[in-house]
Amino acid sequence: MNYKLPNKLRTTVVGSYPYFPEALKAFQLRRRGDRGPEYESLVREATRKAIMDYLEAGIDILADGEQRREDMAVFFAEELEGFEISEPVRIFDNVYFRKPVIVSKIAWRHEILVDDWRYASSLAAGRPMKVTLTGPYTMYSWSFDKFYGDMRRAILDMAEAFRREIEALVRAGATFIQIDEPALSTRAEKKDVLIAGEAFEIMLGGLSNVKRITHICYGKMERLFPEILDFPIDQYDFETKNRNYELLDVLKEYSFDKELALGVIDVHTSRIEPVEEIMDGIARGLELLPPEKLYVKPDCGLKRLKREIALAKLKNMVEAARRVREELA
Ligand SMILES: [Zn+2]
């Protein structure tokens, strides 16, 4: 099965999708330490449904909806050497908060995402299936460090661990690897950006035949420049719609000429952006880059939205990209 990607304005998603009931049930089992066959089949069913929605919307480059991840930091901490997870604290109803705690040297133990990627790919109808990993800077920021007392050393060890995982994914056939670093823009002091850069070099340096992506959102993104442009990244995936595309001016200032995944859907509102409004957003991106280098996607993951809203937003986004492509043809 081969799907022909458009050569302009390809559509994609950041990663997460609203949790299906099967995923919520799987989280309950996992919290009790039960990762048996029932847990696995619930996760797979939720994943299948998320991918079916992405396909129904018509997305070109898919993700698996992150239905296995109740929390994007805890999920990886549970699989790596060096972490413990704090006892769950109930915030309200059935919302629990747990935090990774670093207790020894961080290292890679076993494959984390490879089986899920294979399964997701088998449902992708020939489309590329992107892999998303929570980056080491964000992992560290959202953890409690009882071992290193040195942010850089912890982050670089984590980057080494993720390099092993990324190599396993590439061997399995993954071609789109995305590192999510939402915490990087929250402080974005120069020393943080430089440490993150070292970590990216360890994780992605020298990898060929792979699209290397980073997703960053919120915070003071302009403070990541210009250093972030030297990271071994092929495609920068940013939140832009939510701030009225102000970041594009920063990119212009630095003569940005890499690939840009442009956020054209605001994930913080249930309002469904009309097709014309999204087309205007794409036009803003086209002032900066040719359509071959511009990808169209929501600002961030969709998990906080209601499923119907998320799906409706994506459908309008795909339609907007299609119409702009037609206008360009
Ligand atoms: Zn985000």
Short mmCIF file of C-alpha atoms and ligand atoms in Angstrom, two decimals:
data_model
loop_
_atom_site.label_atom_id
_atom_site.label_comp_id
_atom_site.label_asym_id
_atom_site.label_seq_id
_atom_site.Cartn_x
_atom_site.Cartn_y
_atom_site.Cartn_z
CA MET A 1 0.00 0.00 0.00
CA ASN A 2 1.58 3.24 -1.08
CA TYR A 3 0.23 6.64 -0.31
CA LYS A 4 1.54 9.48 -2.40
CA LEU A 5 2.41 12.41 -0.16
CA PRO A 6 1.64 15.80 -1.66
CA ASN A 7 4.85 17.71 -2.39
CA LYS A 8 3.46 20.93 -0.92
CA LEU A 9 1.80 21.86 2.36
CA ARG A 10 1.80 18.37 3.80
CA THR A 11 -0.51 18.03 6.77
CA THR A 12 0.54 16.49 10.06
CA VAL A 13 -0.23 16.44 13.78
CA VAL A 14 1.96 17.10 16.81
CA GLY A 15 1.11 13.77 18.41
CA SER A 16 -1.47 13.41 21.16
CA TYR A 17 -5.18 12.90 20.52
CA PRO A 18 -8.11 12.97 23.01
CA TYR A 19 -8.06 9.80 25.09
CA PHE A 20 -10.55 7.16 24.11
CA PRO A 21 -12.39 5.34 26.94
CA GLU A 22 -10.16 2.31 26.33
CA ALA A 23 -7.09 4.42 27.08
CA LEU A 24 -8.58 5.72 30.33
CA LYS A 25 -9.33 2.18 31.39
CA ALA A 26 -5.79 1.13 30.46
CA PHE A 27 -4.37 3.93 32.67
CA GLN A 28 -6.30 2.50 35.63
CA LEU A 29 -4.84 -0.95 35.03
CA ARG A 30 -1.34 0.42 34.59
CA ARG A 31 -1.57 2.40 37.81
CA ARG A 32 -2.27 -0.87 39.59
CA GLY A 33 0.77 -2.40 37.92
CA ASP A 34 -1.33 -4.52 35.57
CA ARG A 35 0.16 -4.56 32.09
CA GLY A 36 -1.29 -7.88 31.03
CA PRO A 37 -3.19 -8.82 27.85
CA GLU A 38 -6.26 -6.76 28.74
CA TYR A 39 -4.13 -3.65 29.23
CA GLU A 40 -2.37 -4.25 25.90
CA SER A 41 -5.57 -4.77 23.95
CA LEU A 42 -7.15 -1.62 25.44
CA VAL A 43 -4.13 0.47 24.44
CA ARG A 44 -4.15 -1.02 20.96
CA GLU A 45 -7.84 -0.38 20.47
CA ALA A 46 -7.49 3.26 21.61
CA THR A 47 -4.49 3.68 19.30
CA ARG A 48 -6.37 2.18 16.38
CA LYS A 49 -9.28 4.59 16.93
CA ALA A 50 -6.97 7.61 17.11
CA ILE A 51 -5.28 6.63 13.85
CA MET A 52 -8.66 6.04 12.19
CA ASP A 53 -9.66 9.60 13.12
CA TYR A 54 -6.43 11.01 11.72
CA LEU A 55 -7.05 9.05 8.53
CA GLU A 56 -10.67 10.17 8.37
CA ALA A 57 -9.50 13.78 8.65
CA GLY A 58 -7.05 13.11 5.80
CA ILE A 59 -3.76 13.81 7.60
CA ASP A 60 -0.67 13.01 5.47
CA ILE A 61 1.94 12.30 8.16
CA LEU A 62 0.38 10.53 11.12
CA ALA A 63 1.17 9.93 14.77
CA ASP A 64 -0.27 7.27 17.06
CA GLY A 65 -2.26 9.63 19.30
CA GLU A 66 -0.15 8.77 22.39
CA GLN A 67 -2.96 6.73 23.89
CA ARG A 68 -0.48 4.78 26.02
CA ARG A 69 0.87 7.91 27.71
CA GLU A 70 -1.12 9.27 30.62
CA ASP A 71 1.71 11.71 31.21
CA MET A 72 4.42 12.51 28.70
CA ALA A 73 7.25 12.54 31.28
CA VAL A 74 6.14 9.73 33.61
CA PHE A 75 5.66 7.41 30.64
CA PHE A 76 9.34 7.55 29.62
CA ALA A 77 10.61 7.67 33.21
CA GLU A 78 8.87 4.34 33.86
CA GLU A 79 10.81 2.71 31.05
CA LEU A 80 14.29 4.16 31.62
CA GLU A 81 16.88 3.12 34.18
CA GLY A 82 17.46 5.72 36.88
CA PHE A 83 13.93 6.87 37.67
CA GLU A 84 11.34 6.14 40.28
CA ILE A 85 7.86 7.59 40.19
CA SER A 86 6.45 9.43 43.18
CA GLU A 87 3.29 8.02 44.78
CA PRO A 88 0.18 9.25 42.97
CA VAL A 89 -1.44 12.26 44.56
CA ARG A 90 -5.11 12.63 43.82
CA ILE A 91 -5.81 16.16 42.62
CA PHE A 92 -9.53 15.73 42.01
CA ASP A 93 -11.95 13.03 40.87
CA ASN A 94 -9.79 10.54 39.05
CA VAL A 95 -7.01 12.93 38.11
CA TYR A 96 -3.73 11.84 39.65
CA PHE A 97 -0.43 13.63 39.64
CA ARG A 98 2.81 11.70 39.72
CA LYS A 99 6.30 12.99 39.21
CA PRO A 100 9.45 11.21 38.00
CA VAL A 101 12.23 11.12 40.56
CA ILE A 102 15.84 10.61 39.42
CA VAL A 103 17.47 8.20 41.87
CA SER A 104 20.45 6.78 39.94
CA LYS A 105 22.33 7.09 36.65
CA ILE A 106 19.89 7.37 33.76
CA ALA A 107 20.30 4.75 31.06
CA TRP A 108 18.41 2.95 28.32
CA ARG A 109 17.09 -0.44 29.39
CA HIS A 110 14.90 -1.78 26.62
CA GLU A 111 12.94 -0.71 23.57
CA ILE A 112 10.15 1.64 24.56
CA LEU A 113 8.34 2.67 21.39
CA VAL A 114 9.36 0.19 18.71
CA ASP A 115 6.44 -2.25 19.05
CA ASP A 116 3.93 0.58 19.24
CA TRP A 117 5.44 2.19 16.18
CA ARG A 118 5.22 -1.09 14.24
CA TYR A 119 1.59 -1.55 15.23
CA ALA A 120 0.68 2.06 14.41
CA SER A 121 2.47 1.83 11.07
CA SER A 122 0.49 -1.25 10.15
CA LEU A 123 -2.68 0.87 10.38
CA ALA A 124 -1.33 3.92 8.57
CA ALA A 125 -2.61 3.04 5.08
CA GLY A 126 0.84 3.62 3.61
CA ARG A 127 1.33 7.03 5.20
CA PRO A 128 4.41 7.85 7.26
CA MET A 129 3.97 7.26 11.00
CA LYS A 130 5.86 9.80 13.06
CA VAL A 131 7.43 8.86 16.40
CA THR A 132 7.30 11.35 19.27
CA LEU A 133 9.60 11.37 22.29
CA THR A 134 9.60 13.72 25.26
CA GLY A 135 12.95 15.49 25.12
CA PRO A 136 15.55 15.28 27.89
CA TYR A 137 15.32 18.95 28.84
CA THR A 138 11.59 18.61 29.44
CA MET A 139 12.03 15.26 31.19
CA TYR A 140 14.52 16.87 33.56
CA SER A 141 12.41 19.97 34.15
CA TRP A 142 9.42 17.89 35.14
CA SER A 143 11.39 15.51 37.38
CA PHE A 144 12.77 15.74 40.87
CA ASP A 145 16.55 15.22 40.84
CA LYS A 146 17.75 13.27 43.89
CA PHE A 147 20.88 11.94 42.21
CA TYR A 148 22.78 14.27 39.86
CA GLY A 149 22.37 17.73 41.27
CA ASP A 150 23.71 18.78 37.88
CA MET A 151 21.20 19.50 35.15
CA ARG A 152 23.64 19.14 32.25
CA ARG A 153 24.95 15.72 33.26
CA ALA A 154 21.45 14.38 33.80
CA ILE A 155 20.22 15.72 30.48
CA LEU A 156 23.17 14.37 28.51
CA ASP A 157 22.78 10.90 30.07
CA MET A 158 19.14 10.98 29.13
CA ALA A 159 20.08 12.02 25.59
CA GLU A 160 22.42 8.99 25.37
CA ALA A 161 19.55 6.77 26.49
CA PHE A 162 17.21 8.25 23.87
CA ARG A 163 19.88 7.84 21.19
CA ARG A 164 19.68 4.08 21.77
CA GLU A 165 15.91 4.21 21.45
CA ILE A 166 16.05 6.34 18.31
CA GLU A 167 18.56 3.97 16.70
CA ALA A 168 16.23 1.06 17.45
CA LEU A 169 13.34 2.96 15.88
CA VAL A 170 15.35 3.80 12.78
CA ARG A 171 16.40 0.16 12.42
CA ALA A 172 12.73 -0.78 12.58
CA GLY A 173 12.03 1.64 9.73
CA ALA A 174 10.84 4.88 11.34
CA THR A 175 11.61 7.91 9.17
CA PHE A 176 10.04 10.79 11.11
CA ILE A 177 11.46 11.28 14.62
CA GLN A 178 10.14 14.14 16.72
CA ILE A 179 11.56 15.36 20.03
CA ASP A 180 9.04 17.32 22.10
CA GLU A 181 10.55 20.02 24.28
CA PRO A 182 7.71 22.16 25.65
CA ALA A 183 9.70 23.02 28.80
CA LEU A 184 12.57 24.49 26.83
CA SER A 185 10.71 27.71 26.09
CA THR A 186 9.53 28.22 29.67
CA ARG A 187 12.92 29.45 30.90
CA ALA A 188 14.99 29.54 27.75
CA GLU A 189 18.07 31.01 29.31
CA LYS A 190 21.05 30.75 26.99
CA LYS A 191 22.75 28.07 29.08
CA ASP A 192 19.60 25.94 28.90
CA VAL A 193 19.40 26.31 25.15
CA LEU A 194 23.05 25.30 24.81
CA ILE A 195 22.60 22.20 26.98
CA ALA A 196 19.55 21.26 24.94
CA GLY A 197 21.67 21.70 21.82
CA GLU A 198 24.27 19.26 23.13
CA ALA A 199 21.49 16.80 23.90
CA PHE A 200 20.04 17.10 20.38
CA GLU A 201 23.49 16.50 18.95
CA ILE A 202 23.75 13.26 20.94
CA MET A 203 20.23 12.13 20.00
CA LEU A 204 20.09 13.09 16.35
CA GLY A 205 23.58 14.02 15.16
CA GLY A 206 24.68 12.18 12.03
CA LEU A 207 21.39 10.35 11.51
CA SER A 208 20.59 10.07 7.84
CA ASN A 209 17.46 9.13 5.90
CA VAL A 210 15.39 10.39 8.82
CA LYS A 211 13.36 13.57 9.19
CA ARG A 212 14.54 15.05 12.46
CA ILE A 213 11.87 17.21 14.06
CA THR A 214 11.51 19.18 17.25
CA HIS A 215 8.21 20.42 18.63
CA ILE A 216 8.28 23.40 20.98
CA CYS A 217 5.35 25.39 22.28
CA TYR A 218 4.32 27.94 24.93
CA GLY A 219 6.74 30.26 26.67
CA LYS A 220 9.32 32.59 25.28
CA MET A 221 10.16 30.83 22.06
CA GLU A 222 11.93 33.84 20.58
CA ARG A 223 14.64 33.40 23.23
CA LEU A 224 15.66 30.07 21.70
CA PHE A 225 17.06 31.92 18.69
CA PRO A 226 19.48 31.90 17.03
CA GLU A 227 21.12 28.94 18.85
CA ILE A 228 18.27 26.54 18.10
CA LEU A 229 18.94 26.93 14.38
CA ASP A 230 22.26 25.10 14.86
CA PHE A 231 20.59 22.00 16.35
CA PRO A 232 20.66 18.91 14.06
CA ILE A 233 17.03 19.48 13.13
CA ASP A 234 15.42 19.30 9.69
CA GLN A 235 11.96 20.45 10.67
CA TYR A 236 10.93 22.92 13.37
CA ASP A 237 7.43 22.36 14.69
CA PHE A 238 6.12 25.44 16.52
CA GLU A 239 3.03 26.88 18.11
CA THR A 240 2.12 29.91 16.01
CA LYS A 241 -1.65 30.32 15.66
CA ASN A 242 -2.21 30.91 19.38
CA ARG A 243 -0.02 34.02 19.23
CA ASN A 244 -1.22 35.37 15.98
CA TYR A 245 1.85 34.13 14.08
CA GLU A 246 4.20 36.57 15.83
CA LEU A 247 6.95 33.95 15.80
CA LEU A 248 7.11 34.20 12.00
CA ASP A 249 8.65 37.68 12.38
CA VAL A 250 11.40 36.19 14.53
CA LEU A 251 12.02 33.48 11.93
CA LYS A 252 12.19 36.13 9.22
CA GLU A 253 14.76 38.05 11.21
CA TYR A 254 17.01 34.98 11.22
CA SER A 255 16.39 34.15 7.54
CA PHE A 256 14.89 30.82 8.57
CA ASP A 257 15.15 28.39 5.66
CA LYS A 258 14.65 24.95 7.20
CA GLU A 259 11.33 23.14 7.10
CA LEU A 260 8.62 24.63 9.28
CA ALA A 261 5.61 22.80 10.68
CA LEU A 262 3.24 25.71 11.12
CA GLY A 263 0.61 25.67 13.88
CA VAL A 264 -2.65 26.82 12.28
CA ILE A 265 -5.09 25.37 14.84
CA ASP A 266 -5.36 26.71 18.39
CA VAL A 267 -5.55 23.75 20.78
CA HIS A 268 -6.59 25.89 23.75
CA THR A 269 -10.04 26.69 22.40
CA SER A 270 -12.97 24.54 21.33
CA ARG A 271 -13.81 27.01 18.62
CA ILE A 272 -13.54 25.29 15.25
CA GLU A 273 -11.49 27.50 12.98
CA PRO A 274 -13.26 28.07 9.65
CA VAL A 275 -11.41 26.86 6.54
CA GLU A 276 -10.85 30.43 5.31
CA GLU A 277 -9.20 31.44 8.58
CA ILE A 278 -6.82 28.49 8.35
CA MET A 279 -6.06 29.39 4.73
CA ASP A 280 -5.08 32.87 5.93
CA GLY A 281 -2.73 31.28 8.44
CA ILE A 282 -1.11 29.16 5.74
CA ALA A 283 -0.71 32.31 3.64
CA ARG A 284 1.25 33.86 6.53
CA GLY A 285 3.60 30.88 6.46
CA LEU A 286 3.98 31.16 2.69
CA GLU A 287 5.33 34.69 3.12
CA LEU A 288 8.33 33.05 4.77
CA LEU A 289 8.84 29.74 3.00
CA PRO A 290 7.95 27.94 -0.22
CA PRO A 291 5.09 25.42 0.12
CA GLU A 292 7.51 22.50 -0.22
CA LYS A 293 9.08 23.48 3.11
CA LEU A 294 5.86 24.32 4.92
CA TYR A 295 3.91 21.68 6.84
CA VAL A 296 0.43 22.40 8.18
CA LYS A 297 -0.59 21.20 11.65
CA PRO A 298 -2.21 22.18 14.95
CA ASP A 299 -0.20 24.26 17.45
CA CYS A 300 0.24 21.35 19.83
CA GLY A 301 -1.15 17.95 20.75
CA LEU A 302 -4.94 17.67 20.77
CA LYS A 303 -5.45 15.65 23.94
CA ARG A 304 -7.20 18.36 25.93
CA LEU A 305 -9.96 18.82 23.37
CA LYS A 306 -13.14 16.82 23.00
CA ARG A 307 -12.73 14.23 20.30
CA GLU A 308 -15.52 15.66 18.08
CA ILE A 309 -13.92 19.11 18.27
CA ALA A 310 -10.45 17.78 17.53
CA LEU A 311 -11.69 15.85 14.53
CA ALA A 312 -13.68 18.80 13.17
CA LYS A 313 -10.68 21.10 13.51
CA LEU A 314 -8.44 18.63 11.67
CA LYS A 315 -10.94 18.21 8.85
CA ASN A 316 -11.05 21.95 8.29
CA MET A 317 -7.26 22.10 8.42
CA VAL A 318 -6.88 19.41 5.75
CA GLU A 319 -9.47 21.14 3.57
CA ALA A 320 -7.66 24.47 3.95
CA ALA A 321 -4.33 22.92 2.92
CA ARG A 322 -6.01 21.27 -0.05
CA ARG A 323 -7.55 24.54 -1.25
CA VAL A 324 -4.31 26.50 -0.89
CA ARG A 325 -2.49 23.75 -2.79
CA GLU A 326 -5.08 24.07 -5.55
CA GLU A 327 -4.63 27.82 -5.67
CA LEU A 328 -0.87 27.35 -5.98
CA ALA A 329 -1.11 24.75 -8.75
ZN ZN B 1 3.13 21.42 22.41
#
